Amino acid sequence: MNQVLRPGPESVTDVFDPARPPVLTVEPGERFVVEALDARGFLERPAHPGAAAPRRFPVSRGHCLAGPVAVRGAGPGDVLAVTLHSVRTSGWGWTSAGFPSPLNSRLGATTHVELLWDIDDEAGTATNQLGFTVDTAPFLGVVGTTPAAPGEHPTTPPRTGHGGNVDCRSLVAGSTLYLPVHVPGALLCLGDGHAAQGDGEVCGTAVECGTTSELTVAVVDAPALPSVHAVTPTERITFGFDADLNTATDTALGDLVTWVAAEHGLDRSTALALLSTCADLRVTQVANETWGVHAALRHDALRRV
């Protein structure tokens, strides 16, 4: 029987904190299940869009996350491979827009709007109260290891060395996310389910929802990169996060160049020339005043005869 982590009062967090004891300990390679509330931590569906409803954290400092989960034997300097075998939604979700932010001000999108969605996992769709339907592809917006620095670390900014609020819509079921470890046990926290999101998460939220995920966490002996990266069912991905878009781009693209050059025995210029013909740079998110960029290479894009 797989271990199941449920979102009780003592098994959720809204910060990353190395002093917080783990609420679940798993063996490397063990398959387990995580039930996570939505980012706001709603304990029940709001009666209508924007309505108040009970939350796990009445005063929230960040995303409502499951964890931390300790991986036995993982320690600083290791890299975790977090494989998502399945992600199912809670059957409903919400989207909020128009809250104060520099981007919303520049766009003139300052009127507060709430959408409430019915999600049908079997049909792969979500429909809101306005009658609009979108296709769904559920994933977890936040999967991250805990920083070593003492104190409470906010969940909002993604971190190059930890992951966290990556918000990459490509990380669907069947994907493996690789995360550096900074504290004993890694202290993995995860949640912030999204039933549907476009690249960029342009209003600051997606179709936010609760999730039930089945996953395996392993310690990798020889990762392709020491930094945050991923392998999805269709492509490999590297990430960059920074307040400066150029720096985020340099990090994401530089890691992909490193990966391809090492794999094929190429110099960096040759690897970059090849990637220019078939790799994609995408803006992962603009939601947190930290640019997220990911560089993606399809598994079948480079073929050597």
Coordinates of C-alpha atoms in Angstrom, one line a residue:
M1 CA 0.0 0.0 0.0
N2 CA 1.4 3.4 -1.0
Q3 CA 1.9 6.0 1.7
V4 CA -0.6 8.9 1.3
L5 CA 0.0 12.5 2.5
R6 CA -3.3 14.2 3.1
P7 CA -3.7 18.0 3.7
G8 CA -4.4 18.0 7.4
P9 CA -3.5 21.0 9.6
E10 CA -0.1 19.7 10.5
S11 CA 0.9 18.4 7.0
V12 CA 0.8 21.6 5.0
T13 CA 3.0 24.7 4.9
D14 CA 3.0 28.1 3.3
V15 CA 6.7 28.7 3.5
F16 CA 10.0 26.7 2.9
D17 CA 11.7 26.4 6.3
P18 CA 14.7 24.1 7.0
A19 CA 13.7 23.9 10.7
R20 CA 10.3 22.5 9.9
P21 CA 10.2 18.7 10.6
P22 CA 9.1 16.4 7.8
V23 CA 5.5 15.3 7.8
L24 CA 6.3 12.2 5.6
T25 CA 9.5 10.3 5.1
V26 CA 9.9 8.1 1.9
E27 CA 12.6 5.8 0.7
P28 CA 14.3 6.6 -2.6
G29 CA 12.3 5.0 -5.3
E30 CA 9.2 4.5 -3.2
R31 CA 5.9 5.3 -4.9
F32 CA 3.6 7.5 -2.8
V33 CA 0.5 9.8 -3.1
V34 CA 0.2 13.4 -2.2
E35 CA -3.2 15.1 -1.8
A36 CA -2.7 18.9 -2.0
L37 CA -5.2 21.8 -1.6
D38 CA -5.2 24.6 -4.2
A39 CA -2.8 27.5 -3.8
R40 CA -5.3 29.4 -1.5
G41 CA -5.9 26.3 0.6
F42 CA -9.6 26.3 0.2
L43 CA -11.3 23.5 2.3
E44 CA -14.4 23.6 0.2
R45 CA -15.6 25.1 -3.1
P46 CA -16.7 28.7 -2.9
A47 CA -20.4 29.1 -3.4
H48 CA -19.9 31.5 -6.3
P49 CA -16.9 33.2 -8.0
G50 CA -15.0 35.3 -5.4
A51 CA -17.1 34.1 -2.5
A52 CA -15.4 33.5 0.9
A53 CA -14.8 29.9 1.9
P54 CA -12.9 28.3 4.7
R55 CA -9.1 28.0 4.1
R56 CA -6.4 25.9 5.7
F57 CA -4.4 29.1 6.5
P58 CA -6.8 32.0 7.4
V59 CA -3.9 34.4 6.9
S60 CA -1.7 33.1 4.1
R61 CA 1.9 34.0 3.6
G62 CA 2.2 32.0 0.4
H63 CA 1.0 28.9 -1.5
C64 CA -0.7 26.2 0.5
L65 CA 1.7 23.3 0.0
A66 CA 2.0 19.7 1.1
G67 CA 5.0 18.8 3.0
P68 CA 7.8 18.9 3.7
V69 CA 8.6 15.4 2.6
A70 CA 11.9 13.9 3.6
V71 CA 13.8 11.5 1.2
R72 CA 15.8 9.1 3.3
G73 CA 19.5 9.4 2.6
A74 CA 19.3 12.5 0.5
G75 CA 21.7 15.2 1.5
P76 CA 23.3 18.5 0.4
G77 CA 25.0 18.1 -3.0
D78 CA 22.6 15.4 -4.2
V79 CA 20.1 15.8 -6.9
L80 CA 16.5 14.5 -6.6
A81 CA 14.5 13.1 -9.5
V82 CA 10.8 13.8 -8.8
T83 CA 8.7 11.7 -11.2
L84 CA 5.0 12.5 -11.5
H85 CA 3.1 9.3 -12.5
S86 CA -0.4 10.8 -12.4
V87 CA -2.0 14.2 -11.5
R88 CA -5.8 14.4 -11.0
T89 CA -7.7 17.5 -10.0
S90 CA -10.3 18.2 -7.3
G91 CA -13.0 18.7 -10.0
W92 CA -13.2 22.5 -9.6
G93 CA -10.8 25.5 -9.7
W94 CA -10.5 29.2 -9.9
T95 CA -8.7 32.0 -11.7
S96 CA -8.1 35.5 -10.3
A97 CA -7.1 38.5 -12.3
G98 CA -6.7 42.3 -12.0
F99 CA -4.9 42.3 -8.6
P100 CA -2.3 45.1 -8.1
S101 CA 0.9 44.4 -10.0
P102 CA 3.2 46.4 -12.3
L103 CA 2.3 44.2 -15.3
N104 CA -1.5 44.5 -14.7
S105 CA -1.0 48.3 -14.4
R106 CA 0.8 48.5 -17.7
L107 CA -1.9 46.4 -19.4
G108 CA -4.7 48.4 -17.9
A109 CA -6.1 45.2 -16.4
T110 CA -6.9 46.5 -12.9
T111 CA -10.5 45.4 -12.4
H112 CA -10.7 42.4 -10.1
V113 CA -12.1 39.4 -11.8
E114 CA -12.8 35.9 -10.4
L115 CA -13.6 32.8 -12.6
L116 CA -14.9 29.6 -11.1
W117 CA -14.4 26.4 -13.1
D118 CA -15.9 23.0 -13.3
I119 CA -13.1 20.6 -14.2
D120 CA -13.8 17.3 -16.0
D121 CA -10.6 15.2 -15.9
E122 CA -12.1 12.4 -18.0
A123 CA -13.1 14.9 -20.8
G124 CA -9.9 17.0 -20.3
T125 CA -11.8 20.2 -20.1
A126 CA -12.7 23.0 -17.7
T127 CA -15.7 25.3 -18.0
N128 CA -16.3 28.6 -16.1
Q129 CA -19.4 30.5 -15.1
L130 CA -19.2 32.7 -18.3
G131 CA -19.6 29.6 -20.5
F132 CA -16.0 29.4 -21.7
T133 CA -14.3 26.0 -22.0
V134 CA -10.5 25.3 -22.1
D135 CA -8.6 22.1 -22.5
T136 CA -6.8 20.8 -19.4
A137 CA -3.4 19.3 -18.8
P138 CA -2.9 19.2 -15.0
F139 CA 0.4 19.8 -13.4
L140 CA 1.9 21.1 -10.1
G141 CA 3.0 24.7 -10.2
V142 CA 5.2 24.3 -7.1
V143 CA 7.7 21.4 -6.6
G144 CA 10.8 22.5 -4.7
T145 CA 13.5 21.5 -2.2
T146 CA 14.1 23.6 0.9
P147 CA 16.9 26.2 1.0
A148 CA 19.6 25.7 3.7
A149 CA 19.6 29.3 5.0
P150 CA 17.8 29.5 8.3
G151 CA 14.4 31.1 8.5
E152 CA 11.2 31.0 6.5
H153 CA 11.5 31.4 2.8
P154 CA 8.5 32.6 0.7
T155 CA 7.0 30.2 -1.8
T156 CA 6.3 32.8 -4.5
P157 CA 9.6 33.3 -6.3
P158 CA 11.0 30.3 -8.2
R159 CA 14.7 29.6 -7.4
T160 CA 17.4 28.5 -9.8
G161 CA 18.9 26.1 -7.2
H162 CA 15.7 24.8 -5.6
G163 CA 12.8 24.9 -8.1
G164 CA 9.7 25.8 -6.2
N165 CA 7.1 28.0 -8.0
V166 CA 8.3 27.0 -11.5
D167 CA 4.8 27.1 -13.0
C168 CA 5.9 25.2 -16.1
R169 CA 2.9 23.8 -17.9
S170 CA 5.0 21.1 -19.6
L171 CA 5.6 19.2 -16.3
V172 CA 2.5 17.0 -16.8
A173 CA 2.2 13.3 -15.7
G174 CA 5.1 11.3 -17.0
S175 CA 7.6 14.1 -16.4
T176 CA 10.6 14.0 -14.1
L177 CA 11.9 17.2 -12.5
Y178 CA 15.5 17.2 -11.2
L179 CA 16.1 19.4 -8.1
P180 CA 19.3 20.1 -6.2
V181 CA 19.3 19.1 -2.5
H182 CA 20.5 21.6 0.1
V183 CA 19.4 20.1 3.5
P184 CA 19.3 16.6 4.9
G185 CA 16.3 14.8 3.5
A186 CA 15.8 17.5 0.9
L187 CA 12.5 18.5 2.5
L188 CA 10.4 18.6 -0.6
C189 CA 7.3 20.8 -0.7
L190 CA 4.7 20.6 -3.5
G191 CA 1.3 21.7 -4.6
D192 CA -0.2 24.7 -6.4
G193 CA -2.1 22.5 -8.8
H194 CA -3.0 23.9 -12.2
A195 CA -5.6 22.3 -14.4
A196 CA -4.8 24.5 -17.3
Q197 CA -2.3 27.3 -18.0
G198 CA -0.7 29.0 -20.9
D199 CA 3.1 29.7 -21.1
G200 CA 3.6 32.8 -19.0
E201 CA 0.7 32.4 -16.6
V202 CA 0.0 35.9 -17.8
C203 CA -2.6 37.1 -15.3
G204 CA -0.7 35.6 -12.3
T205 CA -3.0 32.6 -11.8
A206 CA -4.0 29.6 -13.9
V207 CA -7.0 27.3 -13.4
E208 CA -6.0 26.9 -9.7
C209 CA -7.1 23.6 -8.2
G210 CA -6.5 20.9 -5.6
T211 CA -4.7 17.8 -6.8
T212 CA -4.0 14.1 -6.1
S213 CA -0.7 13.1 -7.4
E214 CA 1.2 9.8 -7.5
L215 CA 4.9 10.2 -7.6
T216 CA 8.3 8.7 -7.0
V217 CA 11.4 10.5 -5.7
A218 CA 14.9 9.1 -6.3
V219 CA 18.4 10.3 -5.6
V220 CA 20.4 10.6 -8.9
D221 CA 24.0 9.5 -9.0
A222 CA 25.0 11.2 -12.2
P223 CA 22.4 13.8 -13.3
A224 CA 22.7 15.4 -16.7
L225 CA 23.0 18.8 -14.9
P226 CA 23.6 19.9 -11.3
S227 CA 20.8 22.6 -11.7
V228 CA 17.0 22.4 -12.1
H229 CA 16.0 20.6 -15.3
A230 CA 13.4 18.2 -16.5
V231 CA 12.5 15.4 -18.9
T232 CA 8.9 15.3 -20.0
P233 CA 7.2 12.7 -22.3
T234 CA 8.0 14.9 -25.3
E235 CA 11.1 17.0 -24.5
R236 CA 14.0 17.9 -22.2
I237 CA 13.8 21.3 -20.4
T238 CA 16.2 23.6 -18.7
F239 CA 15.2 26.6 -16.6
G240 CA 16.3 30.1 -15.7
F241 CA 14.7 32.5 -13.2
D242 CA 15.7 36.1 -12.6
A243 CA 14.3 39.6 -12.3
D244 CA 16.2 40.3 -15.5
L245 CA 14.9 38.5 -18.6
N246 CA 18.4 38.3 -20.2
T247 CA 19.8 36.6 -17.2
A248 CA 17.0 34.1 -17.0
T249 CA 17.4 33.4 -20.7
D250 CA 21.2 32.9 -20.4
T251 CA 20.7 30.4 -17.6
A252 CA 18.1 28.3 -19.4
L253 CA 19.9 28.3 -22.7
G254 CA 23.3 27.9 -21.2
D255 CA 22.2 24.8 -19.4
L256 CA 20.7 23.3 -22.5
V257 CA 24.0 24.0 -24.4
T258 CA 25.9 22.2 -21.7
W259 CA 23.6 19.2 -21.7
V260 CA 23.7 18.7 -25.5
A261 CA 27.4 19.4 -25.8
A262 CA 28.2 16.8 -23.2
E263 CA 25.9 14.2 -24.6
H264 CA 27.2 14.5 -28.1
G265 CA 30.8 15.4 -27.5
L266 CA 30.5 18.8 -29.1
D267 CA 32.0 22.2 -28.4
R268 CA 29.6 24.8 -27.1
S269 CA 29.4 26.8 -30.4
T270 CA 28.5 23.7 -32.4
A271 CA 25.9 22.7 -29.8
L272 CA 24.4 26.2 -29.9
A273 CA 24.3 26.2 -33.7
L274 CA 22.4 22.9 -33.6
L275 CA 20.0 24.1 -31.0
S276 CA 19.3 27.2 -33.0
T277 CA 17.6 25.0 -35.6
C278 CA 15.3 23.0 -33.3
A279 CA 15.2 24.2 -29.7
D280 CA 12.5 26.5 -28.3
L281 CA 12.8 29.3 -25.7
R282 CA 9.6 29.9 -23.8
V283 CA 8.6 32.4 -21.2
T284 CA 7.5 30.1 -18.4
Q285 CA 5.9 32.8 -16.2
V286 CA 5.7 36.5 -15.6
A287 CA 3.6 36.3 -12.5
N288 CA 6.0 36.8 -9.7
E289 CA 8.2 39.8 -10.7
T290 CA 10.7 37.1 -11.5
W291 CA 11.0 36.1 -15.2
G292 CA 10.9 32.4 -15.8
V293 CA 12.4 31.1 -19.0
H294 CA 12.6 27.5 -20.1
A295 CA 14.6 26.1 -23.1
A296 CA 13.0 23.0 -24.6
L297 CA 14.4 20.4 -26.9
R298 CA 12.1 17.7 -28.4
H299 CA 13.4 14.1 -27.9
D300 CA 13.4 13.5 -31.6
A301 CA 14.7 16.9 -32.7
L302 CA 18.4 16.0 -33.1
R303 CA 19.0 12.8 -35.0
R304 CA 22.6 11.7 -35.8
V305 CA 23.0 9.3 -38.8

